[in-house]
């Protein structure tokens, strides 16, 4: 059983690597960003509330995301493990996760910190496209989507509303202020695994698998 967390700045490659790891381990990817975007698309009250924060590049209040994750990881498909992508993002979220897991006699095995310098982030994020049906993450330059021009079957590609440069800068500031303190918090617990997120996608995947002992 593997219960893992991915942390790292916006655009570090958390979603990309989480998708690869989840398919390798056959466990669900629990992405709070994807869950909040789904709620926004569905037009729920929670989605409308979250949108005010997401559009401004701010973190959604702790109580909203904590409730979502608590429900999600109690689902049967998460019983054999899960990969948390984008959660926790504050010390309060980490404390709440710890007590939720403890009450189910579970614990986190590894916390992966994907390290990418700020100067690479804007290019990564502005070039990102997401497959509308598959949810697969692409990059126009570094991981190009299938192209009908090359005879490849494609799907409609979406660009996230918060992937504008001004919003990305705000997201980076939120990360530095509220999420970066989790690095020391998890290092003190002996759970932190640092992975260099710079380099070809397959090389990053290989470093990640090595860091957490996956063959
Ligand atoms: P969320 O969706 O979690 O966004 P994020 O953390 O800002 O991370 P991203 O999804 O932007 O990037 P990523 O690290 O997954 O990178 P990716 O793999 O896509 O959160 C969005 C918003 O929701 C937040 O701002 C907040 O408002 C709210 N929210 C979510 N969770 C919350 C929480 N817990 N608490 C409060 N609020 C919350 O890669 C990026 C691009 O780079 C892609 O195009 C990819 O193809 C490319 N790429 C990846 N790896 C490489 C590589 N090695 N080389 C070149 N390109 C690469």
CSV table of C-alpha atoms and ligand atoms in Angstrom, one decimal:
chain,number,residue,atom,x,y,z
A,1,UNK,CA,0.0,0.0,0.0
A,2,UNK,CA,1.4,3.4,-0.9
A,3,UNK,CA,0.1,6.8,0.3
A,4,UNK,CA,2.0,9.6,-1.3
A,5,UNK,CA,2.0,13.3,-1.5
A,6,UNK,CA,3.3,15.6,-4.3
A,7,UNK,CA,4.3,19.1,-3.4
A,8,UNK,CA,6.1,21.7,-5.5
A,9,UNK,CA,5.5,25.0,-7.1
A,10,UNK,CA,2.8,25.6,-9.8
A,11,UNK,CA,3.9,24.0,-13.1
A,12,UNK,CA,6.6,21.8,-11.4
A,13,UNK,CA,5.1,18.7,-13.1
A,14,UNK,CA,3.1,17.3,-10.1
A,15,UNK,CA,0.1,16.4,-12.2
A,16,UNK,CA,2.2,15.0,-15.1
A,17,UNK,CA,4.3,12.8,-12.8
A,18,UNK,CA,1.3,11.8,-10.6
A,19,UNK,CA,-0.5,10.5,-13.7
A,20,UNK,CA,2.5,8.3,-14.5
A,21,UNK,CA,3.0,7.1,-11.0
A,22,UNK,CA,-0.7,6.3,-10.5
A,23,UNK,CA,-0.8,4.2,-13.6
A,24,UNK,CA,2.3,2.4,-12.5
A,25,UNK,CA,0.9,1.7,-9.0
A,26,UNK,CA,-2.8,1.3,-10.0
A,27,UNK,CA,-3.9,3.8,-7.4
A,28,UNK,CA,-6.1,6.9,-7.8
A,29,UNK,CA,-4.7,10.4,-8.3
A,30,UNK,CA,-6.4,12.8,-5.9
A,31,UNK,CA,-5.8,16.3,-7.3
A,32,UNK,CA,-7.5,19.0,-5.4
A,33,UNK,CA,-7.1,21.4,-8.4
A,34,UNK,CA,-8.9,18.9,-10.7
A,35,UNK,CA,-11.7,18.4,-8.1
A,36,UNK,CA,-12.2,22.2,-7.6
A,37,UNK,CA,-12.2,22.7,-11.4
A,38,UNK,CA,-14.8,19.9,-11.8
A,39,UNK,CA,-17.0,21.6,-9.1
A,40,UNK,CA,-16.6,25.0,-10.8
A,41,UNK,CA,-17.7,23.4,-14.2
A,42,UNK,CA,-20.7,21.7,-12.5
A,43,UNK,CA,-21.7,25.1,-11.2
A,44,UNK,CA,-22.0,23.9,-7.6
A,45,UNK,CA,-22.0,26.4,-4.6
A,46,UNK,CA,-18.6,25.0,-3.6
A,47,UNK,CA,-17.3,25.5,-7.2
A,48,UNK,CA,-18.5,29.1,-7.3
A,49,UNK,CA,-16.9,29.9,-4.0
A,50,UNK,CA,-13.6,28.2,-5.1
A,51,UNK,CA,-13.6,30.1,-8.4
A,52,UNK,CA,-13.2,33.5,-6.6
A,53,UNK,CA,-9.9,32.3,-5.2
A,54,UNK,CA,-8.6,30.2,-8.1
A,55,UNK,CA,-9.1,33.0,-10.6
A,56,UNK,CA,-7.1,35.4,-8.4
A,57,UNK,CA,-4.3,32.8,-7.9
A,58,UNK,CA,-5.1,32.5,-4.2
A,59,UNK,CA,-5.5,29.3,-2.2
A,60,UNK,CA,-9.0,28.2,-1.5
A,61,UNK,CA,-9.9,28.3,2.2
A,62,UNK,CA,-8.6,25.2,4.2
A,63,UNK,CA,-12.0,24.1,5.4
A,64,UNK,CA,-13.3,23.7,1.7
A,65,UNK,CA,-10.4,21.5,0.5
A,66,UNK,CA,-10.0,19.5,3.7
A,67,UNK,CA,-13.6,18.4,3.4
A,68,UNK,CA,-13.2,17.4,-0.2
A,69,UNK,CA,-10.1,15.3,0.4
A,70,UNK,CA,-11.5,13.7,3.5
A,71,UNK,CA,-14.5,12.4,1.4
A,72,UNK,CA,-12.4,11.4,-1.5
A,73,UNK,CA,-9.8,9.3,0.3
A,74,UNK,CA,-12.6,7.4,2.1
A,75,UNK,CA,-13.9,6.0,-1.2
A,76,UNK,CA,-13.3,2.3,-1.8
A,77,UNK,CA,-10.8,2.9,-4.7
A,78,UNK,CA,-8.5,4.7,-2.4
A,79,UNK,CA,-8.4,1.9,0.2
A,80,UNK,CA,-5.2,0.4,-1.3
A,81,UNK,CA,-3.4,3.7,-1.6
A,82,UNK,CA,-3.5,7.1,-3.4
A,83,UNK,CA,-1.4,9.9,-4.7
A,84,UNK,CA,-2.3,13.4,-3.4
A,85,UNK,CA,-1.5,16.0,-6.0
A,86,UNK,CA,-1.7,19.6,-4.7
A,87,UNK,CA,-2.8,18.7,-1.2
A,88,UNK,CA,-1.8,19.5,1.5
A,89,UNK,CA,-0.8,23.1,0.7
A,90,UNK,CA,-0.8,24.6,4.2
A,91,UNK,CA,0.4,23.3,7.6
A,92,UNK,CA,-3.3,23.3,8.7
A,93,UNK,CA,-4.2,21.0,5.8
A,94,UNK,CA,-1.2,18.7,6.7
A,95,UNK,CA,-2.3,18.5,10.3
A,96,UNK,CA,-5.8,17.7,9.4
A,97,UNK,CA,-4.7,15.0,6.9
A,98,UNK,CA,-2.5,13.4,9.5
A,99,UNK,CA,-5.3,13.1,12.0
A,100,UNK,CA,-7.8,11.8,9.3
A,101,UNK,CA,-5.3,9.1,8.3
A,102,UNK,CA,-4.4,8.2,11.9
A,103,UNK,CA,-8.1,7.6,12.7
A,104,UNK,CA,-8.1,5.1,9.9
A,105,UNK,CA,-4.8,3.6,11.1
A,106,UNK,CA,-3.0,4.9,8.0
A,107,UNK,CA,-0.1,7.1,7.4
A,108,UNK,CA,1.8,8.9,4.6
A,109,UNK,CA,4.7,6.9,3.2
A,110,UNK,CA,6.6,9.5,1.2
A,111,UNK,CA,6.3,13.2,0.4
A,112,UNK,CA,7.8,14.0,-3.0
A,113,UNK,CA,9.1,17.6,-3.5
A,114,UNK,CA,9.4,18.3,-7.2
A,115,UNK,CA,12.0,21.1,-7.4
A,116,UNK,CA,11.9,23.5,-10.4
A,117,UNK,CA,13.3,27.1,-10.4
A,118,UNK,CA,10.8,30.0,-10.8
A,119,UNK,CA,12.4,31.1,-14.1
A,120,UNK,CA,11.2,27.8,-15.8
A,121,UNK,CA,7.6,28.0,-14.4
A,122,UNK,CA,6.0,30.6,-16.6
A,123,UNK,CA,7.1,28.9,-19.8
A,124,UNK,CA,5.8,25.6,-18.6
A,125,UNK,CA,2.5,26.9,-17.5
A,126,UNK,CA,1.7,29.1,-20.5
A,127,UNK,CA,2.6,26.2,-22.9
A,128,UNK,CA,0.3,23.7,-21.0
A,129,UNK,CA,-2.7,22.2,-22.7
A,130,UNK,CA,-5.1,19.6,-21.2
A,131,UNK,CA,-7.0,17.0,-23.2
A,132,UNK,CA,-10.8,17.7,-22.7
A,133,UNK,CA,-11.8,14.1,-22.6
A,134,UNK,CA,-8.7,12.3,-21.3
A,135,UNK,CA,-7.5,14.9,-18.8
A,136,UNK,CA,-4.0,14.2,-20.0
A,137,UNK,CA,-1.5,17.0,-19.5
A,138,UNK,CA,0.5,18.2,-22.6
A,139,UNK,CA,3.0,21.0,-23.3
A,140,UNK,CA,3.1,22.6,-26.8
A,141,UNK,CA,6.9,22.3,-26.9
A,142,UNK,CA,8.0,19.7,-24.4
A,143,UNK,CA,5.2,17.1,-24.6
A,144,UNK,CA,3.2,17.9,-27.7
A,145,UNK,CA,-0.3,16.6,-28.1
A,146,UNK,CA,-1.3,14.4,-31.0
A,147,UNK,CA,-1.8,16.5,-34.1
A,148,UNK,CA,-4.4,15.9,-36.8
A,149,UNK,CA,-1.8,17.6,-39.2
A,150,UNK,CA,0.5,14.6,-38.6
A,151,UNK,CA,-2.4,12.1,-39.1
A,152,UNK,CA,-2.7,11.5,-35.3
A,153,UNK,CA,-6.1,11.3,-33.7
A,154,UNK,CA,-6.5,14.2,-31.3
A,155,UNK,CA,-9.0,15.6,-28.9
A,156,UNK,CA,-10.1,19.1,-28.0
A,157,UNK,CA,-7.4,20.9,-25.9
A,158,UNK,CA,-8.1,23.3,-23.1
A,159,UNK,CA,-6.1,26.0,-21.5
A,160,UNK,CA,-6.7,26.7,-17.8
A,161,UNK,CA,-8.1,30.1,-16.9
A,162,UNK,CA,-5.5,30.6,-14.2
A,163,UNK,CA,-2.6,29.9,-16.6
A,164,UNK,CA,-2.1,33.6,-17.4
A,165,UNK,CA,1.3,35.1,-16.5
A,166,UNK,CA,0.0,37.6,-13.9
A,167,UNK,CA,-2.0,34.9,-12.1
A,168,UNK,CA,1.0,32.5,-12.2
A,169,UNK,CA,3.1,35.1,-10.4
A,170,UNK,CA,0.4,35.3,-7.7
A,171,UNK,CA,0.3,31.5,-7.4
A,172,UNK,CA,4.1,31.4,-7.0
A,173,UNK,CA,3.8,34.0,-4.2
A,174,UNK,CA,1.1,31.9,-2.4
A,175,UNK,CA,3.4,28.9,-2.7
A,176,UNK,CA,6.3,30.6,-1.2
A,177,UNK,CA,4.2,32.1,1.7
A,178,UNK,CA,1.9,29.2,2.6
A,179,UNK,CA,3.1,25.9,1.0
A,180,UNK,CA,6.9,26.1,1.2
A,181,UNK,CA,6.8,25.8,5.0
A,182,UNK,CA,5.6,22.2,4.5
A,183,UNK,CA,9.0,21.3,3.2
A,184,UNK,CA,10.6,21.6,6.6
A,185,UNK,CA,7.5,20.2,8.3
A,186,UNK,CA,7.8,16.9,6.3
A,187,UNK,CA,11.6,16.9,6.4
A,188,UNK,CA,11.4,16.9,10.2
A,189,UNK,CA,9.2,13.8,10.0
A,190,UNK,CA,11.7,12.0,7.8
A,191,UNK,CA,9.2,11.8,4.9
A,192,UNK,CA,10.6,14.3,2.4
A,193,UNK,CA,12.1,13.0,-0.9
A,194,UNK,CA,13.6,15.7,-3.1
A,195,UNK,CA,13.3,15.2,-6.8
A,196,UNK,CA,14.9,17.4,-9.5
A,197,UNK,CA,12.0,18.4,-11.7
A,198,UNK,CA,14.2,19.8,-14.4
A,199,UNK,CA,15.0,17.7,-17.4
A,200,UNK,CA,13.3,15.4,-19.9
A,201,UNK,CA,10.0,14.0,-18.6
A,202,UNK,CA,11.2,10.4,-18.7
A,203,UNK,CA,14.3,11.3,-16.7
A,204,UNK,CA,12.3,13.0,-14.0
A,205,UNK,CA,10.0,10.0,-13.8
A,206,UNK,CA,13.1,7.7,-13.4
A,207,UNK,CA,14.4,9.9,-10.6
A,208,UNK,CA,11.0,10.0,-8.9
A,209,UNK,CA,10.6,6.2,-9.0
A,210,UNK,CA,14.1,5.8,-7.6
A,211,UNK,CA,13.4,8.3,-4.8
A,212,UNK,CA,10.4,6.4,-3.6
A,213,UNK,CA,11.7,2.8,-4.3
A,214,UNK,CA,9.4,2.0,-7.2
A,215,UNK,CA,10.8,-0.3,-9.9
B,1,LIG,P1,-3.5,23.1,-9.0
B,1,LIG,O1,-4.4,22.6,-10.1
B,1,LIG,O2,-3.1,22.1,-8.0
B,1,LIG,O3,-2.3,23.9,-9.6
B,1,LIG,P2,-0.8,24.1,-9.2
B,1,LIG,O4,-0.3,23.5,-7.9
B,1,LIG,O5,-0.5,25.5,-9.3
B,1,LIG,O6,0.0,23.2,-10.1
B,1,LIG,P3,-0.3,23.0,-11.6
B,1,LIG,O7,-1.4,22.1,-11.9
B,1,LIG,O8,-0.3,24.4,-12.3
B,1,LIG,O9,1.1,22.4,-12.1
B,1,LIG,P4,1.7,20.9,-11.9
B,1,LIG,O10,2.8,21.0,-10.9
B,1,LIG,O11,0.7,19.9,-11.8
B,1,LIG,O12,2.4,20.8,-13.4
B,1,LIG,P5,2.0,20.0,-14.7
B,1,LIG,O13,2.3,18.6,-14.5
B,1,LIG,O14,0.6,20.4,-15.1
B,1,LIG,O15,-4.3,24.3,-8.2
B,1,LIG,C1,-5.0,25.3,-8.9
B,1,LIG,C2,-5.7,26.2,-7.9
B,1,LIG,O16,-6.6,25.5,-7.2
B,1,LIG,C3,-4.8,26.8,-6.9
B,1,LIG,O17,-4.2,28.0,-7.3
B,1,LIG,C4,-5.8,27.1,-5.7
B,1,LIG,O18,-6.6,28.2,-6.0
B,1,LIG,C5,-6.7,25.9,-5.8
B,1,LIG,N1,-6.2,24.8,-5.0
B,1,LIG,C6,-5.8,23.5,-5.4
B,1,LIG,N2,-5.4,22.8,-4.4
B,1,LIG,C7,-5.6,23.5,-3.2
B,1,LIG,C8,-5.4,23.3,-1.9
B,1,LIG,N3,-4.9,22.1,-1.4
B,1,LIG,N4,-5.6,24.3,-1.0
B,1,LIG,C9,-6.1,25.5,-1.4
B,1,LIG,N5,-6.3,25.8,-2.7
B,1,LIG,C10,-6.1,24.8,-3.6
B,1,LIG,O19,3.1,20.6,-15.7
B,1,LIG,C11,3.0,21.9,-16.1
B,1,LIG,C12,3.4,22.0,-17.6
B,1,LIG,O20,4.8,21.7,-17.7
B,1,LIG,C13,2.7,21.0,-18.5
B,1,LIG,O21,2.4,21.6,-19.7
B,1,LIG,C14,3.7,19.8,-18.6
B,1,LIG,O22,3.5,19.1,-19.9
B,1,LIG,C15,5.0,20.5,-18.6
B,1,LIG,N6,6.1,19.7,-18.0
B,1,LIG,C16,6.0,18.9,-16.9
B,1,LIG,N7,7.2,18.3,-16.6
B,1,LIG,C17,8.0,18.9,-17.5
B,1,LIG,C18,9.4,18.7,-17.8
B,1,LIG,N8,10.2,17.8,-17.0
B,1,LIG,N9,10.0,19.4,-18.8
B,1,LIG,C19,9.3,20.2,-19.5
B,1,LIG,N10,7.9,20.5,-19.4
B,1,LIG,C20,7.3,19.8,-18.4
